[in-house]
Amino acid sequence: MAARSKARKRALDILFESELRGLPTLELLSERQSTGEVPVQPYAAELVRGVATHSERIDELISWNLVDWTMERLPAVDRNILRIGVYELLWADGVPDGVAISEAVALAQDLSTDNSPSFVNGVLARIKAEKPTLSLDPEASAFSVGDDDDDDDGDPYADDDDPFADADADPSRTPAPDPRP
């Protein structure tokens, strides 16, 4: 197993343990680094810190790309594999997108259910496809993707350049009545 693959596995172990035991991730990382029973490679520590730093945005992006699932329903190992994969896709310099996805799929093959590899691949592929339009600003929400709204009123669907953005300005733009009886 390659050094970075081992580091990903070790990062997964720490993230999984942190979630399972309800411990703060960075405190557990520090504890694991200080005890030295099982070494924490520098890249594993980088992954754990990166996932912890961007956890809200990562979980939001994963949730946004789940089809007929919620984060809570995912097996904990899959949830944390996806977190590492998203971190590597979006924030880890020098990790090609294909490598981030294939390494996450490999972890799922080794450590999770028979359906997990294709599930992990699908979620990460959707996030990769959205990557050019995603804001990586920690204050951004997934719904600010592609927001070209200039008025900063928080409405991502507003378009200041559209004179008919207000339905009252053009009656033909009002919603059609529901045709169902």
Coordinates of N, CA, C and O in Angstrom, one line a residue:
M1 N 0.9 -1.2 0.0 CA 0.0 0.0 0.0 C 0.9 1.2 0.0 O 1.8 1.3 0.8
A2 N 0.6 2.2 -0.9 CA 1.4 3.4 -1.0 C 1.3 4.3 0.3 O 0.3 4.1 1.0
A3 N 2.2 5.1 0.5 CA 2.3 5.9 1.7 C 1.0 6.8 1.9 O 0.5 6.9 3.0
R4 N 0.6 7.5 0.8 CA -0.6 8.3 0.9 C -1.8 7.5 1.1 O -2.7 8.0 1.8
S5 N -1.9 6.3 0.6 CA -3.1 5.5 0.8 C -3.1 5.1 2.3 O -4.2 5.1 2.9
K6 N -2.0 4.7 2.9 CA -1.9 4.4 4.3 C -2.3 5.6 5.1 O -3.0 5.5 6.1
A7 N -1.9 6.8 4.7 CA -2.2 8.0 5.4 C -3.7 8.3 5.4 O -4.4 8.7 6.4
R8 N -4.3 8.0 4.2 CA -5.8 8.2 4.1 C -6.5 7.3 5.0 O -7.5 7.6 5.7
K9 N -6.1 6.0 5.1 CA -6.7 5.0 6.0 C -6.5 5.5 7.4 O -7.5 5.4 8.2
R10 N -5.4 6.0 7.8 CA -5.2 6.5 9.2 C -6.0 7.7 9.5 O -6.6 7.8 10.6
A11 N -6.2 8.6 8.5 CA -7.0 9.7 8.7 C -8.5 9.3 8.9 O -9.2 9.8 9.8
L12 N -8.9 8.3 8.1 CA -10.2 7.7 8.2 C -10.4 7.1 9.6 O -11.5 7.3 10.3
D13 N -9.4 6.4 10.1 CA -9.5 5.8 11.5 C -9.8 6.9 12.5 O -10.6 6.8 13.4
I14 N -9.1 8.0 12.4 CA -9.2 9.1 13.4 C -10.5 9.8 13.3 O -11.2 10.0 14.3
L15 N -11.0 10.1 12.0 CA -12.3 10.7 11.8 C -13.4 9.9 12.3 O -14.4 10.3 12.9
F16 N -13.3 8.6 12.0 CA -14.3 7.6 12.4 C -14.4 7.5 13.9 O -15.5 7.6 14.5
E17 N -13.3 7.4 14.6 CA -13.2 7.3 16.0 C -13.8 8.5 16.7 O -14.5 8.5 17.6
S18 N -13.4 9.7 16.1 CA -13.9 11.0 16.7 C -15.4 11.0 16.6 O -16.0 11.4 17.6
E19 N -16.0 10.6 15.5 CA -17.4 10.7 15.4 C -18.1 9.6 16.3 O -19.1 9.9 17.0
L20 N -17.6 8.4 16.3 CA -18.1 7.3 17.0 C -18.1 7.6 18.5 O -19.1 7.4 19.2
R21 N -17.0 8.2 19.0 CA -16.9 8.5 20.4 C -17.4 9.9 20.8 O -17.4 10.2 22.0
G22 N -17.7 10.7 19.8 CA -18.2 12.0 20.1 C -17.1 12.9 20.7 O -17.4 13.8 21.5
L23 N -15.9 12.7 20.2 CA -14.8 13.5 20.7 C -14.4 14.6 19.6 O -14.6 14.4 18.4
P24 N -13.9 15.7 20.1 CA -13.5 16.8 19.2 C -12.3 16.2 18.3 O -11.3 15.6 18.8
T25 N -12.5 16.3 17.0 CA -11.5 15.7 16.0 C -10.1 16.2 16.2 O -9.2 15.3 16.3
L26 N -9.9 17.5 16.4 CA -8.5 17.9 16.5 C -7.9 17.5 17.8 O -6.6 17.3 17.9
E27 N -8.7 17.4 18.9 CA -8.1 16.9 20.2 C -7.7 15.5 20.0 O -6.7 15.1 20.6
L28 N -8.5 14.7 19.4 CA -8.2 13.3 19.2 C -7.0 13.1 18.3 O -6.1 12.3 18.6
L29 N -6.9 13.9 17.3 CA -5.7 13.9 16.4 C -4.4 14.2 17.3 O -3.4 13.5 17.2
S30 N -4.5 15.2 18.1 CA -3.4 15.6 18.9 C -3.0 14.5 19.9 O -1.8 14.1 20.1
E31 N -4.0 13.8 20.5 CA -3.8 12.7 21.4 C -3.1 11.6 20.7 O -2.2 11.0 21.2
R32 N -3.6 11.3 19.5 CA -3.0 10.1 18.7 C -1.6 10.4 18.3 O -0.8 9.6 18.2
Q33 N -1.3 11.7 18.0 CA 0.1 12.1 17.6 C 1.0 12.0 18.8 O 2.2 11.6 18.7
S34 N 0.5 12.3 20.0 CA 1.4 12.3 21.2 C 1.6 10.9 21.7 O 2.7 10.7 22.3
T35 N 0.6 10.0 21.6 CA 0.8 8.7 22.2 C 1.8 7.9 21.3 O 2.5 7.1 21.8
G36 N 1.7 8.0 20.0 CA 2.6 7.4 19.1 C 2.4 5.9 19.0 O 3.3 5.2 18.4
E37 N 1.4 5.3 19.6 CA 1.1 3.8 19.5 C 1.1 3.4 18.0 O 1.7 2.5 17.6
V38 N 0.2 4.1 17.3 CA 0.1 3.9 15.8 C 0.5 5.3 15.3 O -0.2 6.3 15.5
P39 N 1.6 5.3 14.5 CA 2.0 6.7 14.0 C 1.0 7.3 13.1 O 0.2 6.7 12.4
V40 N 0.9 8.7 13.2 CA 0.1 9.5 12.4 C 1.0 10.2 11.4 O 1.7 11.1 11.8
Q41 N 0.9 9.7 10.2 CA 1.7 10.3 9.1 C 1.4 11.8 8.9 O 0.2 12.2 9.1
P42 N 2.3 12.6 8.5 CA 2.0 14.0 8.2 C 0.8 14.2 7.3 O 0.0 15.1 7.5
Y43 N 0.7 13.4 6.2 CA -0.4 13.6 5.3 C -1.8 13.2 6.0 O -2.8 13.8 5.8
A44 N -1.7 12.2 6.9 CA -2.9 11.8 7.6 C -3.4 13.0 8.5 O -4.6 13.3 8.5
A45 N -2.4 13.6 9.2 CA -2.8 14.7 10.0 C -3.3 15.9 9.2 O -4.2 16.6 9.6
E46 N -2.7 16.1 8.0 CA -3.2 17.2 7.1 C -4.6 16.9 6.7 O -5.4 17.9 6.7
L47 N -4.9 15.7 6.4 CA -6.3 15.3 6.0 C -7.3 15.6 7.1 O -8.3 16.2 6.9
V48 N -6.9 15.1 8.3 CA -7.8 15.3 9.5 C -8.0 16.8 9.8 O -9.2 17.2 10.0
R49 N -6.9 17.5 9.8 CA -7.1 19.0 10.0 C -7.9 19.6 8.9 O -8.7 20.5 9.2
G50 N -7.7 19.3 7.7 CA -8.4 19.8 6.6 C -9.9 19.5 6.6 O -10.8 20.4 6.5
V51 N -10.3 18.3 6.9 CA -11.7 17.9 7.1 C -12.3 18.7 8.3 O -13.4 19.2 8.2
A52 N -11.6 18.8 9.4 CA -12.1 19.5 10.5 C -12.3 21.0 10.2 O -13.3 21.5 10.6
T53 N -11.3 21.6 9.5 CA -11.4 23.0 9.2 C -12.6 23.3 8.3 O -13.3 24.3 8.5
H54 N -12.8 22.4 7.4 CA -13.9 22.7 6.4 C -15.1 21.8 6.6 O -15.9 21.6 5.6
S55 N -15.3 21.3 7.8 CA -16.3 20.3 8.0 C -17.8 20.8 7.6 O -18.5 20.0 7.0
E56 N -18.1 22.0 8.0 CA -19.5 22.4 7.7 C -19.7 22.5 6.2 O -20.7 22.0 5.7
R57 N -18.8 23.0 5.4 CA -18.9 23.2 4.0 C -18.9 21.8 3.3 O -19.6 21.5 2.4
I58 N -18.0 20.9 3.8 CA -17.9 19.5 3.3 C -19.2 18.8 3.5 O -19.8 18.2 2.5
D59 N -19.7 18.8 4.7 CA -21.0 18.1 5.0 C -22.1 18.7 4.2 O -23.0 18.0 3.7
E60 N -22.1 20.0 4.0 CA -23.2 20.7 3.2 C -23.1 20.2 1.7 O -24.1 19.9 1.1
L61 N -21.9 20.2 1.2 CA -21.8 19.7 -0.2 C -22.2 18.2 -0.4 O -22.8 17.9 -1.4
I62 N -21.8 17.4 0.6 CA -22.1 16.0 0.5 C -23.7 15.9 0.6 O -24.3 15.2 -0.2
S63 N -24.3 16.5 1.6 CA -25.7 16.5 1.7 C -26.4 16.9 0.5 O -27.4 16.3 0.1
W64 N -25.9 18.0 -0.1 CA -26.6 18.5 -1.3 C -26.5 17.6 -2.5 O -27.3 17.6 -3.4
N65 N -25.5 16.7 -2.5 CA -25.3 15.7 -3.6 C -25.8 14.3 -3.3 O -25.6 13.4 -4.1
L66 N -26.4 14.1 -2.2 CA -27.0 12.8 -1.9 C -28.3 12.7 -2.6 O -29.1 13.6 -2.6
V67 N -28.6 11.5 -3.1 CA -29.9 11.3 -3.8 C -30.6 10.2 -2.9 O -30.1 9.1 -2.7
D68 N -31.8 10.6 -2.4 CA -32.6 9.8 -1.6 C -31.9 9.3 -0.3 O -32.2 8.2 0.2
W69 N -30.9 10.1 0.2 CA -30.2 9.7 1.4 C -30.0 11.0 2.2 O -30.1 12.1 1.7
T70 N -29.8 10.8 3.5 CA -29.4 12.0 4.4 C -28.0 11.6 5.0 O -27.7 10.4 5.0
M71 N -27.3 12.6 5.4 CA -26.0 12.3 6.1 C -26.2 11.3 7.3 O -25.3 10.5 7.4
E72 N -27.3 11.5 8.0 CA -27.5 10.6 9.2 C -27.7 9.2 8.8 O -27.4 8.3 9.6
R73 N -28.2 8.9 7.6 CA -28.5 7.5 7.2 C -27.3 6.8 6.7 O -27.3 5.6 6.6
L74 N -26.3 7.6 6.3 CA -25.1 7.0 5.7 C -24.3 6.2 6.8 O -24.3 6.7 8.0
P75 N -23.7 5.1 6.5 CA -22.8 4.4 7.4 C -21.7 5.4 7.8 O -21.2 6.2 6.9
A76 N -21.3 5.4 9.0 CA -20.3 6.4 9.5 C -19.0 6.3 8.7 O -18.3 7.3 8.4
V77 N -18.6 5.1 8.3 CA -17.4 4.9 7.5 C -17.6 5.6 6.1 O -16.6 6.3 5.7
D78 N -18.7 5.4 5.5 CA -18.9 6.1 4.2 C -18.9 7.6 4.3 O -18.4 8.3 3.5
R79 N -19.6 8.1 5.4 CA -19.6 9.5 5.7 C -18.2 10.1 5.7 O -17.9 11.2 5.1
N80 N -17.4 9.4 6.5 CA -16.0 9.9 6.6 C -15.1 9.7 5.4 O -14.2 10.5 5.1
I81 N -15.3 8.7 4.7 CA -14.6 8.5 3.4 C -15.0 9.7 2.5 O -14.2 10.2 1.8
L82 N -16.3 10.0 2.4 CA -16.7 11.1 1.5 C -16.1 12.4 2.0 O -15.7 13.2 1.2
R83 N -16.0 12.6 3.3 CA -15.4 13.8 3.8 C -14.0 14.0 3.4 O -13.5 15.0 2.9
I84 N -13.2 12.9 3.5 CA -11.8 12.9 3.0 C -11.8 13.2 1.5 O -11.0 14.0 1.0
G85 N -12.6 12.5 0.7 CA -12.7 12.7 -0.7 C -13.0 14.1 -1.1 O -12.4 14.6 -2.0
V86 N -14.0 14.7 -0.5 CA -14.4 16.1 -0.8 C -13.2 17.0 -0.4 O -12.9 17.9 -1.2
Y87 N -12.6 16.8 0.7 CA -11.5 17.7 1.1 C -10.4 17.6 0.0 O -9.9 18.6 -0.4
E88 N -10.0 16.3 -0.4 CA -9.0 16.2 -1.4 C -9.4 16.8 -2.7 O -8.6 17.4 -3.4
L89 N -10.6 16.6 -3.1 CA -11.1 17.2 -4.4 C -11.0 18.7 -4.4 O -10.6 19.3 -5.4
L90 N -11.4 19.3 -3.3 CA -11.5 20.8 -3.3 C -10.4 21.6 -2.7 O -10.2 22.7 -3.1
W91 N -9.7 21.0 -1.7 CA -8.7 21.8 -1.0 C -7.3 21.3 -1.0 O -6.4 22.0 -0.7
A92 N -7.1 20.0 -1.3 CA -5.7 19.4 -1.2 C -5.0 19.7 -2.5 O -5.3 19.2 -3.6
D93 N -4.0 20.6 -2.4 CA -3.2 20.9 -3.6 C -2.3 19.7 -4.0 O -1.9 18.9 -3.1
G94 N -2.2 19.5 -5.3 CA -1.4 18.4 -5.7 C -2.0 17.0 -5.8 O -1.4 16.1 -6.1
V95 N -3.3 16.9 -5.5 CA -4.0 15.7 -5.6 C -5.0 15.8 -6.8 O -5.9 16.5 -6.7
P96 N -4.7 15.0 -7.8 CA -5.6 15.1 -9.0 C -6.9 14.6 -8.6 O -7.1 13.7 -7.8
D97 N -8.0 15.1 -9.2 CA -9.3 14.8 -8.9 C -9.6 13.3 -9.0 O -10.2 12.6 -8.2
G98 N -9.0 12.7 -10.1 CA -9.2 11.2 -10.3 C -8.6 10.4 -9.2 O -9.2 9.4 -8.8
V99 N -7.5 10.8 -8.7 CA -6.8 10.1 -7.6 C -7.7 10.3 -6.3 O -7.9 9.3 -5.6
A100 N -8.2 11.5 -6.0 CA -9.0 11.7 -4.8 C -10.2 10.7 -4.9 O -10.5 10.1 -3.9
I101 N -10.8 10.6 -6.0 CA -12.0 9.8 -6.1 C -11.7 8.3 -6.1 O -12.3 7.5 -5.3
S102 N -10.6 7.9 -6.8 CA -10.3 6.5 -6.8 C -9.8 6.0 -5.4 O -10.1 4.9 -5.0
E103 N -9.1 6.8 -4.7 CA -8.6 6.5 -3.4 C -9.8 6.3 -2.4 O -9.8 5.4 -1.6
A104 N -10.8 7.2 -2.5 CA -12.0 7.1 -1.7 C -12.8 5.8 -2.0 O -13.2 5.1 -1.1
V105 N -12.9 5.5 -3.3 CA -13.5 4.3 -3.7 C -12.8 3.1 -3.2 O -13.4 2.1 -2.7
A106 N -11.5 3.1 -3.2 CA -10.7 2.0 -2.7 C -10.9 1.8 -1.2 O -11.0 0.6 -0.8
L107 N -11.0 2.9 -0.5 CA -11.3 2.8 1.0 C -12.7 2.1 1.2 O -12.8 1.3 2.0
A108 N -13.6 2.6 0.4 CA -15.0 2.0 0.5 C -15.0 0.5 0.2 O -15.7 -0.3 0.8
Q109 N -14.2 0.1 -0.8 CA -14.1 -1.3 -1.2 C -13.6 -2.1 -0.1 O -14.0 -3.2 0.2
D110 N -12.5 -1.6 0.6 CA -11.9 -2.3 1.6 C -12.6 -2.3 3.0 O -12.5 -3.3 3.7
L111 N -13.4 -1.3 3.2 CA -13.9 -1.1 4.6 C -15.4 -1.0 4.8 O -15.9 -0.9 5.9
S112 N -16.1 -1.0 3.7 CA -17.5 -0.8 3.8 C -18.4 -1.8 3.0 O -17.8 -2.9 2.7
T113 N -19.6 -1.5 2.8 CA -20.5 -2.4 2.2 C -20.2 -2.6 0.7 O -19.5 -1.9 0.1
D114 N -20.9 -3.6 0.1 CA -20.7 -3.9 -1.3 C -21.2 -2.8 -2.2 O -20.7 -2.6 -3.3
N115 N -22.2 -2.0 -1.8 CA -22.7 -0.9 -2.5 C -22.0 0.4 -2.3 O -22.2 1.3 -3.1
S116 N -21.1 0.5 -1.3 CA -20.5 1.7 -1.0 C -19.5 2.2 -2.1 O -19.5 3.5 -2.3
P117 N -18.7 1.4 -2.7 CA -17.8 2.0 -3.7 C -18.5 2.8 -4.8 O -18.1 3.9 -5.1
S118 N -19.6 2.2 -5.4 CA -20.3 2.9 -6.4 C -21.0 4.1 -5.9 O -21.1 5.2 -6.6
F119 N -21.5 4.1 -4.7 CA -22.2 5.2 -4.0 C -21.2 6.3 -3.8 O -21.4 7.5 -4.2
V120 N -20.0 6.0 -3.2 CA -19.0 7.0 -3.0 C -18.5 7.6 -4.3 O -18.4 8.9 -4.5
N121 N -18.3 6.8 -5.3 CA -17.9 7.3 -6.6 C -18.9 8.3 -7.2 O -18.6 9.3 -7.7
G122 N -20.2 7.9 -7.1 CA -21.3 8.8 -7.6 C -21.3 10.1 -7.0 O -21.4 11.2 -7.6
V123 N -21.3 10.1 -5.6 CA -21.3 11.4 -4.9 C -20.1 12.3 -5.2 O -20.3 13.5 -5.5
L124 N -19.0 11.7 -5.2 CA -17.7 12.5 -5.5 C -17.7 12.9 -6.9 O -17.2 14.1 -7.2
A125 N -18.2 12.1 -7.9 CA -18.2 12.5 -9.3 C -19.1 13.7 -9.5 O -18.8 14.7 -10.2
R126 N -20.3 13.8 -8.7 CA -21.2 14.9 -8.8 C -20.5 16.2 -8.3 O -20.6 17.3 -8.9
I127 N -19.8 16.1 -7.2 CA -19.1 17.2 -6.6 C -18.0 17.7 -7.5 O -17.8 18.9 -7.7
K128 N -17.3 16.7 -8.1 CA -16.2 17.1 -9.1 C -16.8 17.8 -10.3 O -16.2 18.8 -10.7
A129 N -17.9 17.4 -10.8 CA -18.6 18.1 -11.9 C -19.0 19.5 -11.5 O -18.9 20.4 -12.4
E130 N -19.3 19.8 -10.3 CA -19.7 21.1 -9.8 C -18.5 22.0 -9.4 O -18.7 23.2 -9.2
K131 N -17.4 21.4 -9.3 CA -16.2 22.0 -8.8 C -15.9 23.4 -9.4 O -15.6 24.4 -8.7
P132 N -16.0 23.5 -10.7 CA -15.7 24.9 -11.3 C -16.6 26.0 -10.9 O -16.3 27.1 -10.9
T133 N -17.8 25.6 -10.4 CA -18.8 26.7 -10.0 C -18.9 26.8 -8.5 O -19.7 27.7 -8.0
L134 N -18.2 26.0 -7.7 CA -18.3 26.0 -6.3 C -17.5 27.2 -5.7 O -16.4 27.4 -6.1
S135 N -18.1 27.8 -4.7 CA -17.4 28.7 -3.8 C -16.7 27.9 -2.7 O -17.4 27.2 -2.0
L136 N -15.5 28.1 -2.5 CA -14.8 27.4 -1.4 C -14.7 28.3 -0.1 O -14.1 27.9 0.8
D137 N -15.3 29.4 -0.2 CA -15.3 30.4 0.9 C -16.0 29.7 2.1 O -17.2 29.2 1.9
P138 N -15.4 29.6 3.3 CA -16.1 28.9 4.4 C -17.4 29.5 4.8 O -18.2 28.9 5.4
E139 N -17.6 30.8 4.5 CA -18.8 31.5 4.8 C -19.9 31.2 3.8 O -21.1 31.5 4.0
A140 N -19.6 30.6 2.6 CA -20.5 30.4 1.6 C -21.4 29.2 1.9 O -21.0 28.3 2.6
S141 N -22.6 29.2 1.3 CA -23.4 28.0 1.5 C -23.4 27.3 0.1 O -23.1 27.9 -0.9
A142 N -23.9 26.1 0.1 CA -24.0 25.4 -1.2 C -24.9 26.1 -2.1 O -24.8 26.0 -3.3
F143 N -25.8 26.8 -1.6 CA -26.8 27.5 -2.4 C -26.3 28.8 -3.0 O -27.0 29.4 -3.8
S144 N -25.1 29.2 -2.7 CA -24.5 30.4 -3.3 C -23.7 30.0 -4.6 O -23.1 30.8 -5.2
V145 N -23.8 28.7 -5.0 CA -23.1 28.3 -6.2 C -23.7 29.0 -7.4 O -24.9 29.0 -7.6
G146 N -22.9 29.7 -8.2 CA -23.3 30.3 -9.3 C -24.1 31.6 -9.1 O -24.8 32.1 -9.9
D147 N -24.1 32.1 -7.9 CA -24.9 33.3 -7.5 C -24.3 34.5 -8.2 O -23.3 35.0 -7.8
D148 N -25.1 35.0 -9.1 CA -24.7 36.2 -9.8 C -25.5 37.4 -9.3 O -25.6 38.4 -10.0
D149 N -26.1 37.3 -8.2 CA -26.9 38.3 -7.6 C -26.0 39.4 -7.0 O -25.2 39.1 -6.2
D150 N -26.2 40.6 -7.5 CA -25.3 41.7 -7.1 C -25.8 42.5 -5.9 O -25.1 43.4 -5.4
D151 N -27.1 42.3 -5.5 CA -27.6 43.2 -4.5 C -27.4 42.7 -3.1 O -27.8 43.4 -2.2
D152 N -26.8 41.6 -2.9 CA -26.4 41.1 -1.6 C -27.6 41.0 -0.6 O -27.4 41.2 0.6
D153 N -28.8 40.8 -1.1 CA -29.9 40.7 -0.2 C -30.1 39.2 0.2 O -31.1 38.9 0.9
G154 N -29.2 38.3 -0.2 CA -29.3 36.9 0.3 C -30.2 36.1 -0.6 O -30.3 34.9 -0.4
D155 N -30.8 36.6 -1.7 CA -31.6 35.9 -2.6 C -30.8 35.4 -3.8 O -30.4 36.2 -4.7
P156 N -30.4 34.1 -3.8 CA -29.5 33.6 -4.9 C -30.2 33.5 -6.2 O -29.6 33.3 -7.2
Y157 N -31.6 33.6 -6.2 CA -32.3 33.5 -7.4 C -32.7 34.9 -8.0 O -33.2 34.9 -9.1
A158 N -32.3 35.9 -7.3 CA -32.6 37.3 -7.9 C -31.6 37.6 -9.0 O -30.5 37.1 -9.0
D159 N -32.0 38.3 -9.9 CA -31.1 38.7 -11.0 C -31.4 40.2 -11.3 O -32.4 40.6 -11.8
D160 N -30.4 41.0 -10.8 CA -30.5 42.5 -10.9 C -30.6 43.0 -12.3 O -31.1 44.1 -12.6
D161 N -30.2 42.2 -13.3 CA -30.2 42.7 -14.7 C -31.5 42.3 -15.4 O -31.7 42.7 -16.5
D162 N -32.4 41.6 -14.8 CA -33.6 41.2 -15.4 C -34.7 42.2 -15.0 O -35.2 42.2 -13.8
P163 N -35.2 42.9 -16.0 CA -36.3 43.9 -15.6 C -37.6 43.2 -15.2 O -38.5 43.8 -14.7
F164 N -37.7 41.9 -15.5 CA -38.9 41.2 -15.2 C -38.7 40.3 -14.0 O -39.5 39.3 -13.8
A165 N -37.7 40.5 -13.2 CA -37.4 39.6 -12.1 C -38.6 39.7 -11.0 O -38.9 38.7 -10.4
D166 N -39.2 40.8 -10.9 CA -40.4 41.0 -10.0 C -41.6 40.6 -10.8 O -42.0 41.2 -11.8
A167 N -42.3 39.5 -10.4 CA -43.5 39.0 -11.1 C -44.5 40.1 -11.3 O -45.3 40.1 -12.3
D168 N -44.6 41.1 -10.4 CA -45.6 42.1 -10.5 C -45.3 43.1 -11.7 O -46.2 43.7 -12.2
A169 N -44.1 43.1 -12.1 CA -43.7 44.0 -13.2 C -44.2 43.5 -14.6 O -44.4 44.3 -15.5
D170 N -44.4 42.2 -14.7 CA -44.9 41.6 -15.9 C -45.9 40.5 -15.6 O -45.5 39.4 -15.2
P171 N -47.2 40.8 -15.8 CA -48.2 39.8 -15.4 C -48.0 38.4 -16.1 O -48.4 37.4 -15.6
S172 N -47.4 38.4 -17.3 CA -47.2 37.2 -18.0 C -46.2 36.3 -17.4 O -46.1 35.1 -17.7
R173 N -45.4 36.8 -16.4 CA -44.4 36.0 -15.7 C -44.9 35.4 -14.4 O -44.2 34.8 -13.7
T174 N -46.2 35.6 -14.1 CA -46.7 35.0 -12.9 C -46.9 33.5 -13.1 O -47.1 33.1 -14.2
P175 N -46.8 32.7 -12.0 CA -47.0 31.3 -12.2 C -48.3 30.9 -12.7 O -49.3 31.5 -12.4
A176 N -48.3 29.9 -13.5 CA -49.6 29.4 -14.1 C -50.4 28.7 -13.0 O -49.8 28.1 -12.1
P177 N -51.7 28.7 -13.1 CA -52.5 28.0 -12.0 C -52.2 26.5 -12.1 O -51.9 25.9 -13.2
D178 N -52.4 25.8 -11.0 CA -52.2 24.4 -11.0 C -53.3 23.7 -11.8 O -54.5 23.9 -11.5
P179 N -53.0 22.9 -12.8 CA -54.0 22.3 -13.7 C -54.7 21.1 -13.0 O -55.7 20.6 -13.5
R180 N -54.2 20.6 -11.9 CA -54.9 19.5 -11.2 C -56.2 19.9 -10.6 O -56.3 21.0 -10.0
P181 N -57.2 19.1 -10.7 CA -58.5 19.4 -10.1 C -58.4 19.4 -8.6 O -57.6 18.9 -7.9

